[in-house]
XYZ file of C-alpha atoms in Angstrom:
348
model
C 5.131 -0.697 -25.099
C 3.443 -2.021 -28.240
C -0.029 -1.043 -29.476
C -1.506 -4.337 -28.325
C -3.259 -4.491 -24.955
C -0.897 -4.865 -22.032
C -0.652 -8.512 -20.990
C -1.107 -8.965 -17.232
C -0.543 -12.006 -15.068
C -1.961 -12.052 -11.537
C -0.165 -14.162 -8.962
C -2.635 -14.822 -6.154
C -6.300 -14.713 -7.163
C -7.770 -14.290 -3.691
C -9.966 -11.391 -2.643
C -7.431 -8.714 -3.548
C -6.471 -10.466 -6.776
C -10.120 -10.406 -7.825
C -10.153 -6.631 -7.309
C -7.252 -6.356 -9.748
C -9.095 -8.595 -12.203
C -12.215 -6.435 -11.972
C -10.149 -3.314 -12.577
C -8.471 -4.890 -15.609
C -11.876 -5.930 -16.911
C -12.811 -2.238 -17.093
C -9.656 -1.453 -19.061
C -10.446 -3.642 -22.049
C -8.477 -2.614 -25.103
C -5.634 -1.280 -22.970
C -4.919 -4.315 -20.776
C -6.034 -7.907 -20.551
C -5.564 -10.641 -17.994
C -3.809 -13.514 -19.760
C -2.915 -15.768 -16.816
C -3.430 -16.100 -13.084
C -2.628 -18.393 -10.178
C -4.899 -19.370 -7.328
C -8.655 -19.026 -7.184
C -10.824 -21.380 -9.207
C -10.498 -21.912 -12.927
C -14.145 -21.319 -13.861
C -14.924 -18.467 -11.494
C -11.797 -16.450 -12.142
C -11.809 -17.069 -15.896
C -15.347 -15.683 -16.006
C -14.282 -12.656 -13.947
C -11.324 -12.041 -16.242
C -13.364 -12.180 -19.410
C -13.027 -15.817 -20.405
C -9.572 -16.127 -21.950
C -7.180 -16.101 -18.982
C -5.361 -19.327 -18.164
C -5.024 -20.663 -14.644
C -1.409 -21.714 -13.972
C 1.115 -22.213 -11.189
C 2.737 -18.959 -9.987
C 6.046 -19.702 -11.698
C 4.273 -20.437 -14.971
C 2.431 -17.098 -14.820
C 5.756 -15.307 -14.362
C 7.407 -17.283 -17.188
C 4.766 -16.532 -19.841
C 6.181 -14.452 -22.718
C 2.868 -12.685 -23.338
C 2.868 -11.248 -19.805
C 4.148 -7.674 -19.681
C 3.219 -6.946 -16.067
C 3.008 -9.318 -13.118
C 0.556 -8.273 -10.394
C 1.529 -9.776 -7.044
C -1.505 -10.290 -4.800
C -0.181 -13.019 -2.512
C 0.452 -12.892 1.269
C 2.813 -10.080 2.237
C 5.734 -12.332 3.138
C 6.023 -13.505 -0.480
C 5.964 -10.098 -2.166
C 9.693 -9.448 -2.410
C 10.665 -12.900 -3.724
C 7.918 -12.885 -6.355
C 8.751 -9.326 -7.404
C 12.402 -10.336 -7.879
C 11.375 -13.384 -9.921
C 9.136 -11.273 -12.150
C 11.849 -8.650 -12.689
C 14.408 -11.331 -13.509
C 11.953 -12.698 -16.093
C 11.831 -9.256 -17.716
C 8.415 -8.112 -16.512
C 7.189 -4.917 -14.935
C 5.647 -5.425 -11.488
C 2.551 -4.220 -9.666
C 2.666 -5.330 -6.040
C 0.134 -5.083 -3.277
C 1.217 -3.355 -0.082
C 3.825 -3.615 1.319
C 6.686 -3.990 -1.172
C 8.584 -6.169 1.317
C 8.683 -6.981 5.008
C 12.241 -5.781 5.597
C 14.456 -3.086 4.179
C 17.097 -5.414 2.745
C 14.519 -7.252 0.636
C 13.010 -3.960 -0.516
C 16.475 -2.765 -1.532
C 17.047 -5.948 -3.537
C 13.826 -5.350 -5.450
C 14.742 -1.712 -6.067
C 18.217 -2.607 -7.354
C 16.821 -5.276 -9.672
C 14.274 -2.863 -11.118
C 16.875 -0.159 -11.746
C 19.418 -2.569 -13.211
C 16.891 -3.992 -15.677
C 15.161 -0.733 -16.525
C 11.806 -2.093 -15.351
C 9.111 -0.530 -13.201
C 7.589 -1.534 -9.878
C 4.400 0.125 -8.634
C 3.153 -0.573 -5.120
C -0.620 -0.380 -4.771
C -1.304 2.728 -2.678
C -4.656 3.546 -4.184
C -5.763 5.774 -1.334
C -3.303 8.437 -2.475
C -5.594 8.867 -5.493
C -8.753 9.619 -3.498
C -9.784 13.235 -4.216
C -9.617 14.430 -0.627
C -6.039 13.147 -0.215
C -5.005 14.625 -3.551
C -6.373 17.977 -2.378
C -4.659 17.727 1.015
C -1.297 16.869 -0.532
C -1.590 19.860 -2.865
C -2.570 22.181 0.007
C 0.440 21.059 2.059
C 2.818 21.356 -0.894
C 1.585 24.876 -1.662
C 1.911 25.972 1.975
C -1.808 26.541 2.522
C -1.658 24.912 5.973
C 1.456 26.853 6.883
C 4.193 25.174 8.894
C 3.265 21.582 9.751
C 3.181 20.951 13.491
C 1.317 17.707 14.165
C 0.089 14.797 12.042
C -1.799 11.753 13.278
C -3.313 8.617 11.823
C -5.498 6.119 13.631
C -6.537 2.741 12.220
C -8.871 1.347 14.866
C -10.352 -1.684 13.164
C -11.711 -5.043 14.244
C -10.893 -8.519 12.989
C -12.446 -11.552 14.621
C -10.812 -14.918 15.195
C -12.330 -16.337 12.009
C -10.409 -13.729 10.004
C -7.112 -15.017 11.383
C -8.085 -18.684 11.031
C -9.018 -18.158 7.369
C -5.408 -17.430 6.370
C -2.559 -18.491 8.619
C -0.140 -15.819 7.399
C -2.282 -13.112 8.987
C -1.362 -14.466 12.422
C 2.418 -14.312 12.079
C 4.766 -11.355 12.052
C 7.186 -13.305 9.854
C 4.630 -13.357 7.015
C 3.412 -9.789 7.410
C 0.510 -10.281 9.776
C -0.205 -7.764 12.495
C -2.131 -4.528 12.633
C 0.739 -2.299 11.507
C 2.113 -4.164 8.493
C -1.207 -5.579 7.273
C -3.963 -3.137 8.253
C -2.097 0.087 9.015
C 0.252 0.126 6.032
C -1.927 2.324 3.807
C -2.309 5.053 6.411
C 1.372 4.956 7.337
C 2.139 5.340 3.635
C -0.310 8.242 3.356
C 1.151 10.025 6.368
C 4.709 9.757 5.035
C 3.616 10.863 1.553
C 1.747 13.866 2.927
C 4.159 15.046 5.598
C 7.563 14.081 4.270
C 10.369 11.881 5.573
C 10.531 10.805 9.214
C 13.668 11.487 11.228
C 13.014 9.209 14.220
C 10.437 6.838 15.681
C 9.507 5.483 19.099
C 6.845 2.795 19.559
C 5.171 0.146 21.661
C 3.082 -2.821 20.567
C 1.157 -5.691 22.071
C -1.120 -8.633 21.338
C -4.206 -7.676 23.302
C -7.198 -9.519 21.853
C -6.126 -12.435 19.639
C -4.184 -15.681 20.035
C -1.746 -14.842 17.228
C 2.039 -14.604 16.806
C 1.926 -10.951 15.767
C 0.929 -7.701 17.398
C -2.687 -6.647 17.096
C -2.107 -3.153 18.511
C 0.729 -0.666 17.898
C 1.232 2.931 19.032
C 4.117 5.019 17.652
C 5.351 8.588 17.860
C 7.183 10.208 14.959
C 9.454 13.194 14.499
C 9.415 14.338 10.889
C 12.486 15.840 9.241
C 10.499 19.087 9.032
C 10.326 19.207 12.842
C 6.643 18.310 13.033
C 5.559 15.542 15.388
C 3.288 12.618 14.581
C 1.305 9.766 16.091
C 0.382 6.408 14.534
C -1.974 3.924 16.182
C -3.131 0.692 14.567
C -5.235 -2.131 15.957
C -7.578 -4.963 15.053
C -8.782 -5.203 18.669
C -11.417 -2.447 18.811
C -14.888 -3.819 17.934
C -16.971 -3.054 16.021
C -14.224 -1.262 14.035
C -14.037 2.397 13.072
C -13.053 4.201 9.855
C -9.361 5.070 9.693
C -8.491 8.759 10.004
C -5.640 11.119 9.180
C -5.326 14.584 10.725
C -2.788 17.264 9.791
C -2.357 20.449 11.836
C -0.392 23.426 10.576
C 0.244 26.990 11.659
C -2.514 28.276 9.346
C -5.016 25.462 9.071
C -5.978 21.885 9.850
C -7.638 18.930 8.139
C -9.129 15.641 9.302
C -9.970 13.007 6.722
C -11.653 9.645 7.111
C -12.171 6.931 4.547
C -14.292 8.507 1.859
C -15.188 11.546 3.972
C -13.892 14.985 4.907
C -14.397 15.380 8.653
C -12.836 18.801 8.932
C -11.363 21.150 6.330
C -10.061 24.381 7.817
C -7.687 25.622 5.105
C -7.810 29.364 4.389
C -8.399 30.109 0.730
C -8.756 26.465 -0.312
C -12.292 25.080 -0.845
C -13.203 21.759 0.717
C -12.814 18.921 -1.781
C -15.522 16.451 -2.551
C -15.367 13.178 -0.658
C -14.378 10.070 -2.537
C -17.199 7.901 -1.207
C -14.811 4.979 -0.628
C -16.271 2.453 1.850
C -14.307 1.632 4.990
C -12.619 -1.695 5.655
C -12.998 -1.188 9.402
C -14.799 -4.475 9.979
C -14.689 -6.214 6.581
C -11.495 -6.100 4.466
C -13.062 -6.350 1.010
C -15.678 -3.636 1.533
C -13.263 -1.125 -0.030
C -14.197 -2.155 -3.591
C -11.980 -1.922 -6.661
C -12.345 1.748 -7.682
C -8.958 2.643 -6.197
C -7.263 -0.244 -7.981
C -8.853 0.863 -11.254
C -7.526 4.398 -10.729
C -3.989 3.202 -10.069
C -4.002 0.671 -12.914
C -5.127 3.432 -15.278
C -2.121 5.528 -14.266
C 0.239 2.556 -14.485
C -0.854 1.844 -18.061
C -0.566 5.538 -18.930
C 3.008 5.547 -17.603
C 4.055 2.384 -19.435
C 2.565 3.645 -22.702
C 4.449 6.947 -22.437
C 7.660 5.679 -20.778
C 7.042 7.949 -17.787
C 7.239 7.248 -14.051
C 4.667 4.853 -12.634
C 2.693 5.939 -9.580
C 4.213 4.918 -6.228
C 7.390 3.635 -7.800
C 9.915 1.316 -6.224
C 11.964 4.008 -4.439
C 8.815 5.528 -2.950
C 7.604 2.088 -1.830
C 11.028 1.402 -0.306
C 10.738 4.444 1.965
C 7.378 3.248 3.273
C 9.013 -0.097 4.126
C 11.764 1.791 5.991
C 9.185 3.584 8.131
C 7.159 0.444 8.853
C 10.297 -1.449 9.841
C 11.495 1.446 11.992
C 8.214 1.358 13.940
C 8.490 -2.414 14.398
C 12.116 -2.160 15.541
C 11.357 0.679 17.943
C 8.521 -1.351 19.485
C 10.748 -4.440 19.803
C 13.734 -2.633 21.341
C 12.214 0.249 23.253
C 14.664 2.734 21.730
C 14.281 5.467 19.147
C 15.006 4.354 15.579
C 15.995 6.475 12.572
C 14.398 5.047 9.418
C 17.151 6.442 7.170
C 19.722 4.296 8.982
C 17.965 1.023 8.116
C 19.604 -0.721 5.180
C 21.763 1.093 2.677
C 20.990 4.408 0.935
C 18.203 4.044 -1.656
C 19.214 3.489 -5.300
C 19.137 6.424 -7.678
C 15.777 7.071 -9.363
C 15.852 6.699 -13.158
């Protein structure tokens, strides 16, 4: 990359897009928002620092002064927009998930590898101090042999939430408690505990008049032999902070959002909590600190030609697991994530 600030274009200046803009605003001198789509011209230009231009999505992607396209649109559009940005020669930052099916995720991964460009999926919760400490403890064997891992995302979304954006109500566009609300914790569980060998699941629409599930329960068998449980829902008022628990032969940990609920790891001190608010009842309560942390690492990687955080191959494997859970729930049979789509492309 050149010495000039990284030029960023945001496609989709809704609530999440504004979090990206706030993060970029704190990285002045290293990155600047030059164009965006959506939102309002005056409000978003003020948020971005005054110089960003409001354009159609295709015009943002086509701008020559854009180095990185940040995709903050509804989930069902992520893969197509990522492909368009890669074909235009830009690096990509994409909100979760990378794609809604494995084939689309593979197409994005191939395009990135063929063009020598990077894709980073926003998985900012991996950067929270308590999750960093847990990942290190697992990797170093401090918990011993992993035996059980669980994550529960028991949130609440009212009918107004679904009426406010139609895509949230349809499975085809990435709505539903697993793909929309549960994706971060599914990603965390896979990152912490390793690849999943097989999945069984059930799902249902229990509280909302929508064309997507609002409650999913899945069981996992990790390649390591450990077992796991995933539950996600938007049907449990008033909404509760999401949790992840990991149980090993030597110790156990339970983490919430911004809190350490239990830390029983011999020889490893309890980490400080991140203080990240929960999105249990209100999606945008999480703030932009996590986005700032990941953007900082993305810029570091681009400036040094090193690997970006949560790169395209990593993001692809999270899509495999999400799709395996959906397929298992739809068919009632066990699904092996590794058998979905073709083998992942080689990391470069």
